[in-house]
PDB file of N, CA and C and ligand atoms in Angstrom:
ATOM      1  N   UNK A   1      11.883   0.384  18.096  1.00 74.00           N
ATOM      2  CA  UNK A   1      12.304   1.782  18.176  1.00 74.00           C
ATOM      3  C   UNK A   1      11.190   2.660  17.594  1.00 74.00           C
ATOM      4  N   UNK A   2      10.718   3.580  18.384  1.00 84.00           N
ATOM      5  CA  UNK A   2       9.705   4.514  17.910  1.00 84.00           C
ATOM      6  C   UNK A   2      10.384   5.831  17.550  1.00 84.00           C
ATOM      7  N   UNK A   3      10.063   6.336  16.375  1.00 89.00           N
ATOM      8  CA  UNK A   3      10.651   7.596  15.914  1.00 89.00           C
ATOM      9  C   UNK A   3       9.628   8.717  16.002  1.00 89.00           C
ATOM     10  N   UNK A   4      10.023   9.883  16.496  1.00 91.00           N
ATOM     11  CA  UNK A   4       9.104  11.026  16.405  1.00 91.00           C
ATOM     12  C   UNK A   4       8.953  11.427  14.934  1.00 91.00           C
ATOM     13  N   UNK A   5       7.783  11.953  14.543  1.00 85.00           N
ATOM     14  CA  UNK A   5       7.580  12.336  13.139  1.00 85.00           C
ATOM     15  C   UNK A   5       8.686  13.242  12.599  1.00 85.00           C
ATOM     16  N   UNK A   6       9.262  14.077  13.472  1.00 90.00           N
ATOM     17  CA  UNK A   6      10.307  14.996  13.003  1.00 90.00           C
ATOM     18  C   UNK A   6      11.570  14.252  12.575  1.00 90.00           C
ATOM     19  N   UNK A   7      11.725  12.987  12.972  1.00 95.00           N
ATOM     20  CA  UNK A   7      12.899  12.210  12.587  1.00 95.00           C
ATOM     21  C   UNK A   7      12.647  11.345  11.361  1.00 95.00           C
ATOM     22  N   UNK A   8      11.411  11.425  10.826  1.00 96.00           N
ATOM     23  CA  UNK A   8      11.089  10.613   9.649  1.00 96.00           C
ATOM     24  C   UNK A   8      11.334  11.446   8.391  1.00 96.00           C
ATOM     25  N   UNK A   9      11.992  10.834   7.428  1.00 97.00           N
ATOM     26  CA  UNK A   9      12.339  11.540   6.187  1.00 97.00           C
ATOM     27  C   UNK A   9      11.081  12.105   5.508  1.00 97.00           C
ATOM     28  N   UNK A  10      11.246  13.288   4.907  1.00 96.00           N
ATOM     29  CA  UNK A  10      10.117  13.927   4.213  1.00 96.00           C
ATOM     30  C   UNK A  10       9.582  13.038   3.096  1.00 96.00           C
ATOM     31  N   UNK A  11      10.464  12.322   2.438  1.00 97.00           N
ATOM     32  CA  UNK A  11      10.032  11.438   1.339  1.00 97.00           C
ATOM     33  C   UNK A  11       9.096  10.347   1.873  1.00 97.00           C
ATOM     34  N   UNK A  12       9.421   9.837   3.062  1.00 97.00           N
ATOM     35  CA  UNK A  12       8.586   8.784   3.658  1.00 97.00           C
ATOM     36  C   UNK A  12       7.266   9.363   4.157  1.00 97.00           C
ATOM     37  N   UNK A  13       7.313  10.542   4.753  1.00 96.00           N
ATOM     38  CA  UNK A  13       6.075  11.188   5.210  1.00 96.00           C
ATOM     39  C   UNK A  13       5.156  11.479   4.020  1.00 96.00           C
ATOM     40  N   UNK A  14       5.751  11.925   2.921  1.00 97.00           N
ATOM     41  CA  UNK A  14       4.961  12.197   1.717  1.00 97.00           C
ATOM     42  C   UNK A  14       4.317  10.936   1.170  1.00 97.00           C
ATOM     43  N   UNK A  15       5.067   9.841   1.203  1.00 98.00           N
ATOM     44  CA  UNK A  15       4.537   8.560   0.721  1.00 98.00           C
ATOM     45  C   UNK A  15       3.418   8.086   1.637  1.00 98.00           C
ATOM     46  N   UNK A  16       3.630   8.224   2.941  1.00 97.00           N
ATOM     47  CA  UNK A  16       2.607   7.823   3.912  1.00 97.00           C
ATOM     48  C   UNK A  16       1.331   8.645   3.720  1.00 97.00           C
ATOM     49  N   UNK A  17       1.489   9.938   3.426  1.00 98.00           N
ATOM     50  CA  UNK A  17       0.320  10.797   3.199  1.00 98.00           C
ATOM     51  C   UNK A  17      -0.436  10.342   1.947  1.00 98.00           C
ATOM     52  N   UNK A  18       0.308   9.957   0.920  1.00 98.00           N
ATOM     53  CA  UNK A  18      -0.339   9.449  -0.301  1.00 98.00           C
ATOM     54  C   UNK A  18      -1.087   8.153   0.002  1.00 98.00           C
ATOM     55  N   UNK A  19      -0.495   7.300   0.811  1.00 98.00           N
ATOM     56  CA  UNK A  19      -1.162   6.049   1.214  1.00 98.00           C
ATOM     57  C   UNK A  19      -2.451   6.363   1.977  1.00 98.00           C
ATOM     58  N   UNK A  20      -2.370   7.320   2.870  1.00 98.00           N
ATOM     59  CA  UNK A  20      -3.549   7.685   3.673  1.00 98.00           C
ATOM     60  C   UNK A  20      -4.666   8.243   2.789  1.00 98.00           C
ATOM     61  N   UNK A  21      -4.305   9.075   1.810  1.00 98.00           N
ATOM     62  CA  UNK A  21      -5.319   9.631   0.904  1.00 98.00           C
ATOM     63  C   UNK A  21      -6.043   8.506   0.152  1.00 98.00           C
ATOM     64  N   UNK A  22      -5.282   7.527  -0.308  1.00 98.00           N
ATOM     65  CA  UNK A  22      -5.894   6.403  -1.025  1.00 98.00           C
ATOM     66  C   UNK A  22      -6.761   5.570  -0.087  1.00 98.00           C
ATOM     67  N   UNK A  23      -6.278   5.335   1.119  1.00 98.00           N
ATOM     68  CA  UNK A  23      -7.079   4.575   2.095  1.00 98.00           C
ATOM     69  C   UNK A  23      -8.402   5.287   2.359  1.00 98.00           C
ATOM     70  N   UNK A  24      -8.346   6.608   2.530  1.00 98.00           N
ATOM     71  CA  UNK A  24      -9.569   7.383   2.815  1.00 98.00           C
ATOM     72  C   UNK A  24     -10.555   7.335   1.654  1.00 98.00           C
ATOM     73  N   UNK A  25     -10.004   7.329   0.439  1.00 97.00           N
ATOM     74  CA  UNK A  25     -10.863   7.267  -0.740  1.00 97.00           C
ATOM     75  C   UNK A  25     -11.691   5.973  -0.728  1.00 97.00           C
ATOM     76  N   UNK A  26     -11.086   4.890  -0.240  1.00 95.00           N
ATOM     77  CA  UNK A  26     -11.757   3.587  -0.232  1.00 95.00           C
ATOM     78  C   UNK A  26     -12.514   3.311   1.062  1.00 95.00           C
ATOM     79  N   UNK A  27     -12.357   4.182   2.060  1.00 96.00           N
ATOM     80  CA  UNK A  27     -13.007   3.941   3.362  1.00 96.00           C
ATOM     81  C   UNK A  27     -14.520   3.711   3.275  1.00 96.00           C
ATOM     82  N   UNK A  28     -15.259   4.542   2.528  1.00 96.00           N
ATOM     83  CA  UNK A  28     -16.723   4.349   2.526  1.00 96.00           C
ATOM     84  C   UNK A  28     -17.121   2.956   2.050  1.00 96.00           C
ATOM     85  N   UNK A  29     -16.367   2.412   1.104  1.00 95.00           N
ATOM     86  CA  UNK A  29     -16.702   1.109   0.524  1.00 95.00           C
ATOM     87  C   UNK A  29     -16.087  -0.051   1.318  1.00 95.00           C
ATOM     88  N   UNK A  30     -14.834   0.123   1.727  1.00 93.00           N
ATOM     89  CA  UNK A  30     -14.083  -1.017   2.298  1.00 93.00           C
ATOM     90  C   UNK A  30     -13.789  -0.890   3.785  1.00 93.00           C
ATOM     91  N   UNK A  31     -13.743   0.348   4.275  1.00 94.00           N
ATOM     92  CA  UNK A  31     -13.488   0.555   5.702  1.00 94.00           C
ATOM     93  C   UNK A  31     -12.271  -0.189   6.211  1.00 94.00           C
ATOM     94  N   UNK A  32     -12.448  -0.878   7.320  1.00 95.00           N
ATOM     95  CA  UNK A  32     -11.329  -1.610   7.924  1.00 95.00           C
ATOM     96  C   UNK A  32     -11.433  -3.113   7.665  1.00 95.00           C
ATOM     97  N   UNK A  33     -12.102  -3.471   6.556  1.00 96.00           N
ATOM     98  CA  UNK A  33     -12.276  -4.900   6.246  1.00 96.00           C
ATOM     99  C   UNK A  33     -10.931  -5.607   6.094  1.00 96.00           C
ATOM    100  N   UNK A  34      -9.894  -4.867   5.712  1.00 97.00           N
ATOM    101  CA  UNK A  34      -8.565  -5.473   5.533  1.00 97.00           C
ATOM    102  C   UNK A  34      -8.004  -6.030   6.842  1.00 97.00           C
ATOM    103  N   UNK A  35      -8.509  -5.546   7.953  1.00 96.00           N
ATOM    104  CA  UNK A  35      -8.004  -6.031   9.244  1.00 96.00           C
ATOM    105  C   UNK A  35      -8.535  -7.428   9.581  1.00 96.00           C
ATOM    106  N   UNK A  36      -9.648  -7.801   8.934  1.00 95.00           N
ATOM    107  CA  UNK A  36     -10.312  -9.050   9.328  1.00 95.00           C
ATOM    108  C   UNK A  36     -10.508 -10.036   8.174  1.00 95.00           C
ATOM    109  N   UNK A  37     -10.206  -9.623   6.948  1.00 96.00           N
ATOM    110  CA  UNK A  37     -10.443 -10.513   5.804  1.00 96.00           C
ATOM    111  C   UNK A  37      -9.434 -11.669   5.820  1.00 96.00           C
ATOM    112  N   UNK A  38      -9.677 -12.653   4.943  1.00 96.00           N
ATOM    113  CA  UNK A  38      -8.730 -13.761   4.825  1.00 96.00           C
ATOM    114  C   UNK A  38      -7.364 -13.229   4.410  1.00 96.00           C
ATOM    115  N   UNK A  39      -6.330 -13.772   5.054  1.00 96.00           N
ATOM    116  CA  UNK A  39      -4.967 -13.372   4.703  1.00 96.00           C
ATOM    117  C   UNK A  39      -4.671 -13.688   3.241  1.00 96.00           C
ATOM    118  N   UNK A  40      -5.225 -14.792   2.765  1.00 97.00           N
ATOM    119  CA  UNK A  40      -5.021 -15.203   1.379  1.00 97.00           C
ATOM    120  C   UNK A  40      -5.530 -14.125   0.410  1.00 97.00           C
ATOM    121  N   UNK A  41      -6.636 -13.477   0.771  1.00 97.00           N
ATOM    122  CA  UNK A  41      -7.168 -12.405  -0.070  1.00 97.00           C
ATOM    123  C   UNK A  41      -6.137 -11.281  -0.205  1.00 97.00           C
ATOM    124  N   UNK A  42      -5.542 -10.883   0.918  1.00 97.00           N
ATOM    125  CA  UNK A  42      -4.556  -9.793   0.876  1.00 97.00           C
ATOM    126  C   UNK A  42      -3.292 -10.205   0.124  1.00 97.00           C
ATOM    127  N   UNK A  43      -2.874 -11.453   0.307  1.00 98.00           N
ATOM    128  CA  UNK A  43      -1.674 -11.934  -0.395  1.00 98.00           C
ATOM    129  C   UNK A  43      -1.920 -11.938  -1.904  1.00 98.00           C
ATOM    130  N   UNK A  44      -3.103 -12.384  -2.318  1.00 98.00           N
ATOM    131  CA  UNK A  44      -3.441 -12.350  -3.750  1.00 98.00           C
ATOM    132  C   UNK A  44      -3.535 -10.919  -4.253  1.00 98.00           C
ATOM    133  N   UNK A  45      -4.060 -10.039  -3.417  1.00 98.00           N
ATOM    134  CA  UNK A  45      -4.182  -8.622  -3.787  1.00 98.00           C
ATOM    135  C   UNK A  45      -2.790  -7.996  -3.961  1.00 98.00           C
ATOM    136  N   UNK A  46      -1.857  -8.383  -3.109  1.00 98.00           N
ATOM    137  CA  UNK A  46      -0.481  -7.879  -3.239  1.00 98.00           C
ATOM    138  C   UNK A  46       0.095  -8.262  -4.598  1.00 98.00           C
ATOM    139  N   UNK A  47      -0.110  -9.510  -4.990  1.00 98.00           N
ATOM    140  CA  UNK A  47       0.388  -9.972  -6.292  1.00 98.00           C
ATOM    141  C   UNK A  47      -0.290  -9.207  -7.431  1.00 98.00           C
ATOM    142  N   UNK A  48      -1.605  -8.980  -7.305  1.00 98.00           N
ATOM    143  CA  UNK A  48      -2.340  -8.209  -8.320  1.00 98.00           C
ATOM    144  C   UNK A  48      -1.788  -6.800  -8.450  1.00 98.00           C
ATOM    145  N   UNK A  49      -1.602  -6.155  -7.296  1.00 98.00           N
ATOM    146  CA  UNK A  49      -1.117  -4.765  -7.323  1.00 98.00           C
ATOM    147  C   UNK A  49       0.302  -4.693  -7.885  1.00 98.00           C
ATOM    148  N   UNK A  50       1.118  -5.699  -7.563  1.00 98.00           N
ATOM    149  CA  UNK A  50       2.474  -5.738  -8.130  1.00 98.00           C
ATOM    150  C   UNK A  50       2.392  -5.821  -9.649  1.00 98.00           C
ATOM    151  N   UNK A  51       1.514  -6.679 -10.147  1.00 98.00           N
ATOM    152  CA  UNK A  51       1.333  -6.804 -11.597  1.00 98.00           C
ATOM    153  C   UNK A  51       0.863  -5.487 -12.202  1.00 98.00           C
ATOM    154  N   UNK A  52      -0.013  -4.771 -11.495  1.00 98.00           N
ATOM    155  CA  UNK A  52      -0.497  -3.476 -12.002  1.00 98.00           C
ATOM    156  C   UNK A  52       0.647  -2.464 -12.094  1.00 98.00           C
ATOM    157  N   UNK A  53       1.566  -2.500 -11.137  1.00 97.00           N
ATOM    158  CA  UNK A  53       2.744  -1.609 -11.201  1.00 97.00           C
ATOM    159  C   UNK A  53       3.569  -1.949 -12.439  1.00 97.00           C
ATOM    160  N   UNK A  54       3.846  -3.250 -12.609  1.00 97.00           N
ATOM    161  CA  UNK A  54       4.685  -3.672 -13.742  1.00 97.00           C
ATOM    162  C   UNK A  54       3.995  -3.346 -15.075  1.00 97.00           C
ATOM    163  N   UNK A  55       2.702  -3.602 -15.162  1.00 97.00           N
ATOM    164  CA  UNK A  55       1.970  -3.301 -16.400  1.00 97.00           C
ATOM    165  C   UNK A  55       2.033  -1.814 -16.710  1.00 97.00           C
ATOM    166  N   UNK A  56       1.887  -0.993 -15.679  1.00 96.00           N
ATOM    167  CA  UNK A  56       1.925   0.456 -15.889  1.00 96.00           C
ATOM    168  C   UNK A  56       3.307   0.909 -16.364  1.00 96.00           C
ATOM    169  N   UNK A  57       4.348   0.386 -15.714  1.00 95.00           N
ATOM    170  CA  UNK A  57       5.719   0.763 -16.109  1.00 95.00           C
ATOM    171  C   UNK A  57       6.006   0.283 -17.534  1.00 95.00           C
ATOM    172  N   UNK A  58       5.615  -0.950 -17.836  1.00 95.00           N
ATOM    173  CA  UNK A  58       5.871  -1.510 -19.169  1.00 95.00           C
ATOM    174  C   UNK A  58       5.073  -0.784 -20.251  1.00 95.00           C
ATOM    175  N   UNK A  59       3.979  -0.129 -19.864  1.00 93.00           N
ATOM    176  CA  UNK A  59       3.148   0.581 -20.833  1.00 93.00           C
ATOM    177  C   UNK A  59       3.695   1.942 -21.218  1.00 93.00           C
ATOM    178  N   UNK A  60       4.744   2.379 -20.554  1.00 89.00           N
ATOM    179  CA  UNK A  60       5.326   3.684 -20.877  1.00 89.00           C
ATOM    180  C   UNK A  60       6.172   3.582 -22.151  1.00 89.00           C
ATOM    181  N   UNK A  61       6.178   4.656 -22.942  1.00 86.00           N
ATOM    182  CA  UNK A  61       6.965   4.681 -24.166  1.00 86.00           C
ATOM    183  C   UNK A  61       8.461   4.708 -23.877  1.00 86.00           C
ATOM    184  N   UNK A  62       8.834   5.379 -22.808  1.00 86.00           N
ATOM    185  CA  UNK A  62      10.241   5.463 -22.422  1.00 86.00           C
ATOM    186  C   UNK A  62      10.292   5.301 -20.907  1.00 86.00           C
ATOM    187  N   UNK A  63      11.473   5.006 -20.373  1.00 87.00           N
ATOM    188  CA  UNK A  63      11.542   4.830 -18.918  1.00 87.00           C
ATOM    189  C   UNK A  63      11.119   6.095 -18.185  1.00 87.00           C
ATOM    190  N   UNK A  64       9.938   6.058 -17.584  1.00 89.00           N
ATOM    191  CA  UNK A  64       9.469   7.179 -16.775  1.00 89.00           C
ATOM    192  C   UNK A  64       8.425   6.665 -15.793  1.00 89.00           C
ATOM    193  N   UNK A  65       8.150   7.474 -14.804  1.00 93.00           N
ATOM    194  CA  UNK A  65       7.144   7.118 -13.813  1.00 93.00           C
ATOM    195  C   UNK A  65       5.963   8.050 -14.008  1.00 93.00           C
ATOM    196  N   UNK A  66       4.869   7.513 -14.507  1.00 95.00           N
ATOM    197  CA  UNK A  66       3.673   8.311 -14.783  1.00 95.00           C
ATOM    198  C   UNK A  66       2.802   8.429 -13.531  1.00 95.00           C
ATOM    199  N   UNK A  67       1.770   9.266 -13.633  1.00 96.00           N
ATOM    200  CA  UNK A  67       0.792   9.401 -12.541  1.00 96.00           C
ATOM    201  C   UNK A  67       0.151   8.051 -12.243  1.00 96.00           C
ATOM    202  N   UNK A  68      -0.160   7.302 -13.305  1.00 96.00           N
ATOM    203  CA  UNK A  68      -0.782   5.987 -13.093  1.00 96.00           C
ATOM    204  C   UNK A  68       0.154   5.051 -12.328  1.00 96.00           C
ATOM    205  N   UNK A  69       1.434   5.073 -12.700  1.00 97.00           N
ATOM    206  CA  UNK A  69       2.403   4.219 -11.989  1.00 97.00           C
ATOM    207  C   UNK A  69       2.511   4.639 -10.528  1.00 97.00           C
ATOM    208  N   UNK A  70       2.534   5.935 -10.293  1.00 97.00           N
ATOM    209  CA  UNK A  70       2.599   6.425  -8.903  1.00 97.00           C
ATOM    210  C   UNK A  70       1.396   5.921  -8.116  1.00 97.00           C
ATOM    211  N   UNK A  71       0.217   6.010  -8.708  1.00 98.00           N
ATOM    212  CA  UNK A  71      -0.997   5.522  -8.020  1.00 98.00           C
ATOM    213  C   UNK A  71      -0.906   4.027  -7.732  1.00 98.00           C
ATOM    214  N   UNK A  72      -0.383   3.272  -8.695  1.00 98.00           N
ATOM    215  CA  UNK A  72      -0.263   1.819  -8.496  1.00 98.00           C
ATOM    216  C   UNK A  72       0.776   1.495  -7.423  1.00 98.00           C
ATOM    217  N   UNK A  73       1.841   2.282  -7.364  1.00 98.00           N
ATOM    218  CA  UNK A  73       2.847   2.076  -6.310  1.00 98.00           C
ATOM    219  C   UNK A  73       2.235   2.299  -4.928  1.00 98.00           C
ATOM    220  N   UNK A  74       1.356   3.297  -4.834  1.00 98.00           N
ATOM    221  CA  UNK A  74       0.683   3.570  -3.554  1.00 98.00           C
ATOM    222  C   UNK A  74      -0.273   2.430  -3.202  1.00 98.00           C
ATOM    223  N   UNK A  75      -1.006   1.919  -4.206  1.00 98.00           N
ATOM    224  CA  UNK A  75      -1.871   0.751  -3.970  1.00 98.00           C
ATOM    225  C   UNK A  75      -1.049  -0.414  -3.421  1.00 98.00           C
ATOM    226  N   UNK A  76       0.081  -0.667  -4.069  1.00 98.00           N
ATOM    227  CA  UNK A  76       0.945  -1.779  -3.651  1.00 98.00           C
ATOM    228  C   UNK A  76       1.426  -1.565  -2.215  1.00 98.00           C
ATOM    229  N   UNK A  77       1.830  -0.344  -1.923  1.00 98.00           N
ATOM    230  CA  UNK A  77       2.326  -0.033  -0.573  1.00 98.00           C
ATOM    231  C   UNK A  77       1.228  -0.222   0.467  1.00 98.00           C
ATOM    232  N   UNK A  78       0.009   0.151   0.136  1.00 98.00           N
ATOM    233  CA  UNK A  78      -1.081  -0.012   1.106  1.00 98.00           C
ATOM    234  C   UNK A  78      -1.324  -1.488   1.415  1.00 98.00           C
ATOM    235  N   UNK A  79      -1.281  -2.324   0.402  1.00 98.00           N
ATOM    236  CA  UNK A  79      -1.470  -3.753   0.662  1.00 98.00           C
ATOM    237  C   UNK A  79      -0.291  -4.288   1.482  1.00 98.00           C
ATOM    238  N   UNK A  80       0.918  -3.829   1.160  1.00 98.00           N
ATOM    239  CA  UNK A  80       2.090  -4.247   1.942  1.00 98.00           C
ATOM    240  C   UNK A  80       1.935  -3.813   3.398  1.00 98.00           C
ATOM    241  N   UNK A  81       1.442  -2.586   3.607  1.00 98.00           N
ATOM    242  CA  UNK A  81       1.215  -2.097   4.964  1.00 98.00           C
ATOM    243  C   UNK A  81       0.216  -2.992   5.692  1.00 98.00           C
ATOM    244  N   UNK A  82      -0.860  -3.361   4.984  1.00 98.00           N
ATOM    245  CA  UNK A  82      -1.897  -4.203   5.603  1.00 98.00           C
ATOM    246  C   UNK A  82      -1.319  -5.554   6.010  1.00 98.00           C
ATOM    247  N   UNK A  83      -0.508  -6.141   5.126  1.00 98.00           N
ATOM    248  CA  UNK A  83       0.097  -7.438   5.444  1.00 98.00           C
ATOM    249  C   UNK A  83       1.084  -7.310   6.596  1.00 98.00           C
ATOM    250  N   UNK A  84       1.835  -6.220   6.615  1.00 97.00           N
ATOM    251  CA  UNK A  84       2.766  -5.998   7.729  1.00 97.00           C
ATOM    252  C   UNK A  84       1.994  -5.900   9.041  1.00 97.00           C
ATOM    253  N   UNK A  85       0.918  -5.120   9.006  1.00 96.00           N
ATOM    254  CA  UNK A  85       0.114  -4.940  10.214  1.00 96.00           C
ATOM    255  C   UNK A  85      -0.451  -6.282  10.681  1.00 96.00           C
ATOM    256  N   UNK A  86      -1.000  -7.054   9.746  1.00 96.00           N
ATOM    257  CA  UNK A  86      -1.582  -8.354  10.096  1.00 96.00           C
ATOM    258  C   UNK A  86      -0.519  -9.286  10.661  1.00 96.00           C
ATOM    259  N   UNK A  87       0.692  -9.218  10.100  1.00 95.00           N
ATOM    260  CA  UNK A  87       1.779 -10.048  10.614  1.00 95.00           C
ATOM    261  C   UNK A  87       2.172  -9.663  12.024  1.00 95.00           C
ATOM    262  N   UNK A  88       2.280  -8.377  12.261  1.00 93.00           N
ATOM    263  CA  UNK A  88       2.632  -7.899  13.609  1.00 93.00           C
ATOM    264  C   UNK A  88       1.527  -8.262  14.589  1.00 93.00           C
ATOM    265  N   UNK A  89       0.274  -8.062  14.155  1.00 87.00           N
ATOM    266  CA  UNK A  89      -0.864  -8.333  15.025  1.00 87.00           C
ATOM    267  C   UNK A  89      -0.916  -9.808  15.417  1.00 87.00           C
ATOM    268  N   UNK A  90      -0.457 -10.672  14.524  1.00 88.00           N
ATOM    269  CA  UNK A  90      -0.489 -12.111  14.826  1.00 88.00           C
ATOM    270  C   UNK A  90       0.783 -12.580  15.527  1.00 88.00           C
ATOM    271  N   UNK A  91       1.635 -11.622  15.890  1.00 88.00           N
ATOM    272  CA  UNK A  91       2.790 -11.968  16.727  1.00 88.00           C
ATOM    273  C   UNK A  91       4.082 -12.245  15.989  1.00 88.00           C
ATOM    274  N   UNK A  92       4.147 -11.858  14.714  1.00 86.00           N
ATOM    275  CA  UNK A  92       5.343 -12.160  13.920  1.00 86.00           C
ATOM    276  C   UNK A  92       6.624 -11.533  14.492  1.00 86.00           C
ATOM    277  N   UNK A  93       6.499 -10.433  15.190  1.00 84.00           N
ATOM    278  CA  UNK A  93       7.695  -9.763  15.736  1.00 84.00           C
ATOM    279  C   UNK A  93       7.911 -10.059  17.215  1.00 84.00           C
ATOM    280  N   UNK A  94       7.032 -10.869  17.794  1.00 82.00           N
ATOM    281  CA  UNK A  94       7.147 -11.136  19.245  1.00 82.00           C
ATOM    282  C   UNK A  94       8.340 -12.032  19.552  1.00 82.00           C
TER     283      UNK A  94
HETATM  284 MG1   MG B 101      -4.068  -0.788  -8.303  1.00 80.65          MG
END
């Protein structure tokens, strides 16, 4: 099912925009290497980014979501997006 952008929740569009900003920041250095690198590299990166989210949350004095945690959540989402894309590209949904 394909959704027109107008049917996508603003919260999701905002998150996607944050993901895109982070991807663009890394483009000069990494480009589209995520499309062709070893899957194991991305899977390990997902685990690393998850740990960075947890470390950031645990580092807060009280339950709150800091700028650093938000950035780490976006990093995690980008790796998840890459793995989803690689899975679809390899026929996981066929
Ligand atoms: Mg990170």
